[in-house]
Structure formats: C-alpha cells, structure tokens
Tab-separated table of C-alpha atoms in Angstrom:
chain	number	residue	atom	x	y	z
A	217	UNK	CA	87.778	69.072	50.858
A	218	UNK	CA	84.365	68.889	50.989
A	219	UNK	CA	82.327	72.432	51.997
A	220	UNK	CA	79.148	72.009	53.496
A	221	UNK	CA	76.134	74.705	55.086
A	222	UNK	CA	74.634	73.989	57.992
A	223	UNK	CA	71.567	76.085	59.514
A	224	UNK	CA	72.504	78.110	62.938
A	225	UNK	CA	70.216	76.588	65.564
A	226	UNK	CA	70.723	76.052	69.302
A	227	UNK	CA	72.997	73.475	68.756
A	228	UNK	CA	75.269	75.031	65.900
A	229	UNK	CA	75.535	77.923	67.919
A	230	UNK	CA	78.298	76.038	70.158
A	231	UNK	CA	80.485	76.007	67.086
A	232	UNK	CA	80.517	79.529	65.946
A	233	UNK	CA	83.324	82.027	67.141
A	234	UNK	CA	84.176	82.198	71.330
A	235	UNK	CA	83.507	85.558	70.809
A	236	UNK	CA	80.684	85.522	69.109
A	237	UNK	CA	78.933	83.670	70.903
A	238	UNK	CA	78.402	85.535	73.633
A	239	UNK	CA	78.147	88.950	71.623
A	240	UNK	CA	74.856	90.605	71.533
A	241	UNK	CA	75.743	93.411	69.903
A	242	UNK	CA	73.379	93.234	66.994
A	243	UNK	CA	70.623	90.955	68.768
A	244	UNK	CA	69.849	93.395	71.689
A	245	UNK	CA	69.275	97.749	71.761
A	246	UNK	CA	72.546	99.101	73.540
A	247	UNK	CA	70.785	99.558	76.868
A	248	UNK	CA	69.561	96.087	76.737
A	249	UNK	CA	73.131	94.730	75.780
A	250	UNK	CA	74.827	96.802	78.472
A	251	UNK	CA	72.342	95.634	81.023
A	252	UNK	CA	73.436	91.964	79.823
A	253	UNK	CA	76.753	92.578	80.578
A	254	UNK	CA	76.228	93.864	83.854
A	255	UNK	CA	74.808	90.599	84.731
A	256	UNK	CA	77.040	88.167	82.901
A	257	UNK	CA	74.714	87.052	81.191
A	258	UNK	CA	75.108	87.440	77.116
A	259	UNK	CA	75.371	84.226	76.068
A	260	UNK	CA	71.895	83.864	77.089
A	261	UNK	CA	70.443	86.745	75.674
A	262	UNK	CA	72.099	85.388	72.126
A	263	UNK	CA	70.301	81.851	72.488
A	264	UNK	CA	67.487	83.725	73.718
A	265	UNK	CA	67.267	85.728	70.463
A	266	UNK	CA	68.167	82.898	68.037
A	267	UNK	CA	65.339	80.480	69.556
A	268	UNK	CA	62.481	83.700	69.322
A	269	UNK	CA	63.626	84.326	65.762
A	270	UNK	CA	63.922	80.918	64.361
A	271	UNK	CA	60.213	80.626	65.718
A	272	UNK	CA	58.985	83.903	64.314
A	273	UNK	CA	60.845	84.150	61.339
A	274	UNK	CA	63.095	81.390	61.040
A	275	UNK	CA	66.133	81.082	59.682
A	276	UNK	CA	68.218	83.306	60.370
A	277	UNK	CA	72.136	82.028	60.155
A	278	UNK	CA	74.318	79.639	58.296
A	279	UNK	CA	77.397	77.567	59.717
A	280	UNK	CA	79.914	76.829	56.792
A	281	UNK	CA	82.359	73.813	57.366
A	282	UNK	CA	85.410	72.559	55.592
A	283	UNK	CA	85.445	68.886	56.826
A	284	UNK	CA	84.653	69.349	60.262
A	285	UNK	CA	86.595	72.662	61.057
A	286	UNK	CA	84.416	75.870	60.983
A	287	UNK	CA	85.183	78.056	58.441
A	288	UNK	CA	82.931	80.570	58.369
A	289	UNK	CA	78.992	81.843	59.470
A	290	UNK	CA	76.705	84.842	58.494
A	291	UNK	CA	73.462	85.779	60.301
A	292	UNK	CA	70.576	87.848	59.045
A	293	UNK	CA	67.420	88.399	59.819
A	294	UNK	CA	64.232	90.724	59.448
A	295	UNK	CA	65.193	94.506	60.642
A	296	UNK	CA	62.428	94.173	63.236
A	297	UNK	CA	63.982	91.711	64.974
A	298	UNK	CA	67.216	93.660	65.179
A	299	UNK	CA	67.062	96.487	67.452
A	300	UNK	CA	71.008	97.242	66.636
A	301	UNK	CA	69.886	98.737	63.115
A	302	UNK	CA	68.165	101.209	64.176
A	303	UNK	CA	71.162	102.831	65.687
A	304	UNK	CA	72.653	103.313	62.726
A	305	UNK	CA	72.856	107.248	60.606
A	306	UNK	CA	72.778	105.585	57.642
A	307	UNK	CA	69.341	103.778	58.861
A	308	UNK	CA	66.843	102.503	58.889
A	309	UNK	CA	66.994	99.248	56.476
A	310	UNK	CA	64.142	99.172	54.203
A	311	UNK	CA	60.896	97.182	54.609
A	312	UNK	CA	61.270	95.240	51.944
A	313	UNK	CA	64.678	94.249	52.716
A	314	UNK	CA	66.095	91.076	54.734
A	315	UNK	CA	69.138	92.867	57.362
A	316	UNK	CA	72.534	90.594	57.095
A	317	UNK	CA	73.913	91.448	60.155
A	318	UNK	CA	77.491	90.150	60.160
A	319	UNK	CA	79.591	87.212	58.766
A	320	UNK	CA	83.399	85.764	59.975
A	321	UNK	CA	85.813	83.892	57.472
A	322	UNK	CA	88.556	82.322	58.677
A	323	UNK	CA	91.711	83.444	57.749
A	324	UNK	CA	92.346	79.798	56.001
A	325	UNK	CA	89.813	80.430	54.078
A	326	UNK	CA	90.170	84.019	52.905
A	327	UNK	CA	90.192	84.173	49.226
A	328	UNK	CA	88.519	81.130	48.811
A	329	UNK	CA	85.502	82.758	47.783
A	330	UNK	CA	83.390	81.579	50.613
A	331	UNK	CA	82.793	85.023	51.491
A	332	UNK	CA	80.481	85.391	48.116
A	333	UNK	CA	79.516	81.712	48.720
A	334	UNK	CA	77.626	82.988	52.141
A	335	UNK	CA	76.283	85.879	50.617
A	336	UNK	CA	74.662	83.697	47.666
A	337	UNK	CA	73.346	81.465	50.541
A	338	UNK	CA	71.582	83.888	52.331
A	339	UNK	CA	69.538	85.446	48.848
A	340	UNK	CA	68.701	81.931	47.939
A	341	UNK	CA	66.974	81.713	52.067
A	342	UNK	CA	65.499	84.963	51.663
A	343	UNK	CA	64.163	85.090	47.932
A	344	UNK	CA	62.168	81.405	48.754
A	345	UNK	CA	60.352	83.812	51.271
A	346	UNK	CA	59.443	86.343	48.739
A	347	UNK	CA	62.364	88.898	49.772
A	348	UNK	CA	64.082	90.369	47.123
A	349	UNK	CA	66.724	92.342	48.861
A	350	UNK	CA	69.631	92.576	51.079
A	351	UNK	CA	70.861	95.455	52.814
A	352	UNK	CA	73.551	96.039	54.918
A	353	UNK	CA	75.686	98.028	56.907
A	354	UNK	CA	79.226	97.743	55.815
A	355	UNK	CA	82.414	98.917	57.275
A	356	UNK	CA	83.870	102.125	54.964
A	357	UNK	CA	86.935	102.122	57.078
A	358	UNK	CA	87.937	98.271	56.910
A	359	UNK	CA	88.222	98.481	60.747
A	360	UNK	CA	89.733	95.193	61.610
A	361	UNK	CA	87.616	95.069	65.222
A	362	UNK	CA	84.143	95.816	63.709
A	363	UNK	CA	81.499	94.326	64.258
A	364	UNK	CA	80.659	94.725	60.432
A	365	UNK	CA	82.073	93.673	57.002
A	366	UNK	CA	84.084	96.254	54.926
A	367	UNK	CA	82.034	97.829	52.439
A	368	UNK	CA	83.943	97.157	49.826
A	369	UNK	CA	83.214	93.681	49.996
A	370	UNK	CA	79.737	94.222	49.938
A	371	UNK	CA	80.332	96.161	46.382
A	372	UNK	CA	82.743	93.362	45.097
A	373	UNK	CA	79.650	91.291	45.412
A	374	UNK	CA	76.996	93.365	43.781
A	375	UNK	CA	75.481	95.482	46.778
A	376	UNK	CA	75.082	99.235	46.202
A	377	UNK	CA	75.137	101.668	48.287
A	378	UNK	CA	71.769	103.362	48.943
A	379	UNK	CA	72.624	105.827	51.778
A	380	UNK	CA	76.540	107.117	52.211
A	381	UNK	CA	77.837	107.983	55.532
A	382	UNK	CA	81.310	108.271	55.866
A	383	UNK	CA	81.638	104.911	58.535
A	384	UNK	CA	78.798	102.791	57.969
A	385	UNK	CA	77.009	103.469	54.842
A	386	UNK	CA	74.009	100.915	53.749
A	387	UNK	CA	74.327	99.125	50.902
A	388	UNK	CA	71.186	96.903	49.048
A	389	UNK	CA	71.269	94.068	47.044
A	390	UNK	CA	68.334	93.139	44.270
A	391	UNK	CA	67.989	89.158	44.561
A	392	UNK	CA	65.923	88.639	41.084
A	393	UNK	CA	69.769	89.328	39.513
A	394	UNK	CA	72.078	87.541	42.112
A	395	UNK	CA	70.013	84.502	42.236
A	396	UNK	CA	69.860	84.143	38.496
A	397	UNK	CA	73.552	83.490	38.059
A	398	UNK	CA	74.895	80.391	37.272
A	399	UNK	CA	77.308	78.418	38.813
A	400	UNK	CA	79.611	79.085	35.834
A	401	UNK	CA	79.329	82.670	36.368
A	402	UNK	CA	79.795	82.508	40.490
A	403	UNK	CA	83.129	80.587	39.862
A	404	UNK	CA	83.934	83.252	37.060
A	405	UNK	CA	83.542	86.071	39.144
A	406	UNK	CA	85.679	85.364	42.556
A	407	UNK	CA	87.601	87.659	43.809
A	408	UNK	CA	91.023	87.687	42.742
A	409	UNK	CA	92.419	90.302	45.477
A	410	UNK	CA	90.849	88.595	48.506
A	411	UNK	CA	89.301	91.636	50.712
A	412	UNK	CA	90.652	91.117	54.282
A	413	UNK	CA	87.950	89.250	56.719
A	414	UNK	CA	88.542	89.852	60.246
A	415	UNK	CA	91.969	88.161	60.293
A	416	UNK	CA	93.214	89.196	63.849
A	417	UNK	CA	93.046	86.541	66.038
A	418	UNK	CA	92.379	86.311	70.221
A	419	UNK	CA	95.722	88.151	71.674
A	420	UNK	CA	95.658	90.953	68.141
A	421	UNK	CA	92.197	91.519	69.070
A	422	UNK	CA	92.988	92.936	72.592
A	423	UNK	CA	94.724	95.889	71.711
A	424	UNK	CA	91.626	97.296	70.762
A	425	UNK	CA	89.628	96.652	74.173
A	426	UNK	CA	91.522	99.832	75.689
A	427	UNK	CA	90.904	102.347	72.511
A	428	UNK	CA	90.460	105.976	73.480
A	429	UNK	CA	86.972	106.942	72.309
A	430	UNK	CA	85.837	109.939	70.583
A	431	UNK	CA	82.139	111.700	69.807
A	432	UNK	CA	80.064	107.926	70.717
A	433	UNK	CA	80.782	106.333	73.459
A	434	UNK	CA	82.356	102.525	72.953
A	435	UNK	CA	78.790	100.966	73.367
A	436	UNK	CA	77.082	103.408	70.896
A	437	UNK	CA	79.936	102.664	68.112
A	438	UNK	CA	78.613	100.358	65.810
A	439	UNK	CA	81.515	97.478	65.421
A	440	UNK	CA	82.441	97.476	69.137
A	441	UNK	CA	81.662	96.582	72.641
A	442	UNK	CA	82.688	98.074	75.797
A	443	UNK	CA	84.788	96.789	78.943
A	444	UNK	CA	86.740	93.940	77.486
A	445	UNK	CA	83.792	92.464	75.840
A	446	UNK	CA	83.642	90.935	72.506
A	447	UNK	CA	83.655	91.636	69.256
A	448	UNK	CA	80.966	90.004	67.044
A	449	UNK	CA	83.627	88.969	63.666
C-alpha cells in the first residue's frame, strides 16, 4: 500500500489522534495549559499555536498515511516556540537545534520502519532551512503514557545523548550524516526488534488518569496531563 506525507496544517490537524488534538502539552507553558483546561478550551489553543508557527516558522508537522488511514505524525518546531522545553532538567535544547516534540505510530504499523521514516522526514524539512540538528527529549523509562518517545528509539536512529538525566535525557542528532544516506542504506538499517510506540489504546490509556503522583505534580511531569486530560502519543 501506498505511504504518503502530508504537511500538518489546519486542516490535517482533524486527522491526527482524538487525543492529540486537543493536547497542549508541548505548545503552551504549564500555567498557560492549565488555564486552557479550566476553560475547555485546548483544542483552540493547539490550532492557535499551529497557525502562529506555520506563519513564523513554518512547518512544523507531518501526517503519514497508509491509503487513507492515518498511520502516524511527528511535530517539531524551533525551541522558542515551545515553551514546554524549557521545563525540562535536561534543558534547554540548543540554539542551533530544531526541537521534535513528539511523534505517534500506530500499532499496525509498528515495525514497519515508519518510525525512522518520520524522523528522516523531519532532517530533510529542517536541513533545507540551514538546521543541522535535532534534539530531543526522549523517554528513559519507555513509559507507555508519555508524552515523549523512548529514548532508545531515538539512539536506534542515530541521536546521542548530550545531557543524561535519569527520565528525560536530551539527545541530538547531526543532519550533514543522516541526510547523506541512501535509500539503500535506510532500508538496510530498520529495526529488526520494533521499539514499542505508544501501543495502548483509548480504555488502556485510562488507568493512568488516576496515578498517584510523587515529587512533580501531574501537570509539571513531562509525558502527562492532569484531571482526565490527554495524553499527547
């Protein structure tokens, strides 16, 4: 089947994730995604931040489809115009870098190597801008409801990590390398143990809307959101 990219714009953004959709937890500071809440009103916040940063920066997501079903999505952006990163110890991203925030698979497609496939997409983006690097924050746990992608993902597909911490370490990637390879090469290097992408789906996912908290509170835990909220996958 054929597997196509599309850009995230206003109108893509009706396909991604239920859940995403109306998770700000990268887009706005916690204060500002709290206050959201309170109002009912993060969906809006979310289109708001996708419209101001395709005009200022552009960009900024890609919608992968297999036929017409959805199987996958990554965002990124410039750091500045994600107030989330700053909340992280392993912070801040670099100023050279481009930030990718968080990507979902589908659990048809784990294994596929679509994972690496988004990845590759969003150097190519970035390097035509004169960005040569990726950073991250991944997931050192492999928390299932995070917000962010397991670290060891990131690794598989050539980031490093450039600040440990024992959750959320960041991790860089150097495009001038990745975006050399050749198609031969991207095929030869797929993953042969498929690292696990988010696979729970709505009625797994709730067990974790009532977990006990301990040092942050729920909102100032990267990977999660408070009060039966969403999780960003």
């Amino acid at each position: 089947m054929h597997r196509r990219m599309v850009n995230l714009t206003l109108d893509s953004l009706e396909d991604v994730p239920g859940r995403c959709r109306a998770c700000v937890f990268w887009e706005l500071s916690p204060l500002r995604a709290e206050a959201a809440r309170e109002v009912g009103e993060p969906a809006l916040e979310k289109e708001a931040w996708l419209s101001h940063t395709l005009l200022e920066w552009g960009g900024c997501g890609r919608i992968a489809y297999e036929g017409e079903a959805v199987a996958g999505y990554v965002t990124y952006a410039s750091p500045k115009f994600v107030p989330r990163s700053m909340e992280f110890p392993s912070g801040p991203v670099s100023p050279d870098a481009a930030l990718l925030m968080t990507a979902f698979v589908s659990p048809a497609y784990a294994g596929t190597g679509l994972g690496r496939q988004l990845v590759q997409t969003v150097a190519a983006d970035v390097a035509r801008r004169g960005i040569y690097a990726i950073e991250t924050f991944g997931d050192a746990r492999g928390e299932s409801n995070a917000c962010l992608v397991p670290a060891d993902f990131y690794r598989s597909v050539g980031f490093k990590t450039v600040r440990s911490d024992p959750r959320y370490p960041r991790l860089r990637l150097e495009l001038r390398s990745a975006i050399d390879r050749s198609v031969e090469a991207e095929e030869a290097m797929e993953l042969h143990d498929p690292v696990e992408w988010f696979r729970l789906d709505d009625t797994e996912l709730e067990q974790f809307f009532g977990e006990a908290t301990t040092g942050r509170s729920r909102l100032d835990r990267p990977g999660t959101q408070r009060d039966g909220d969403f999780f960003d996958r």
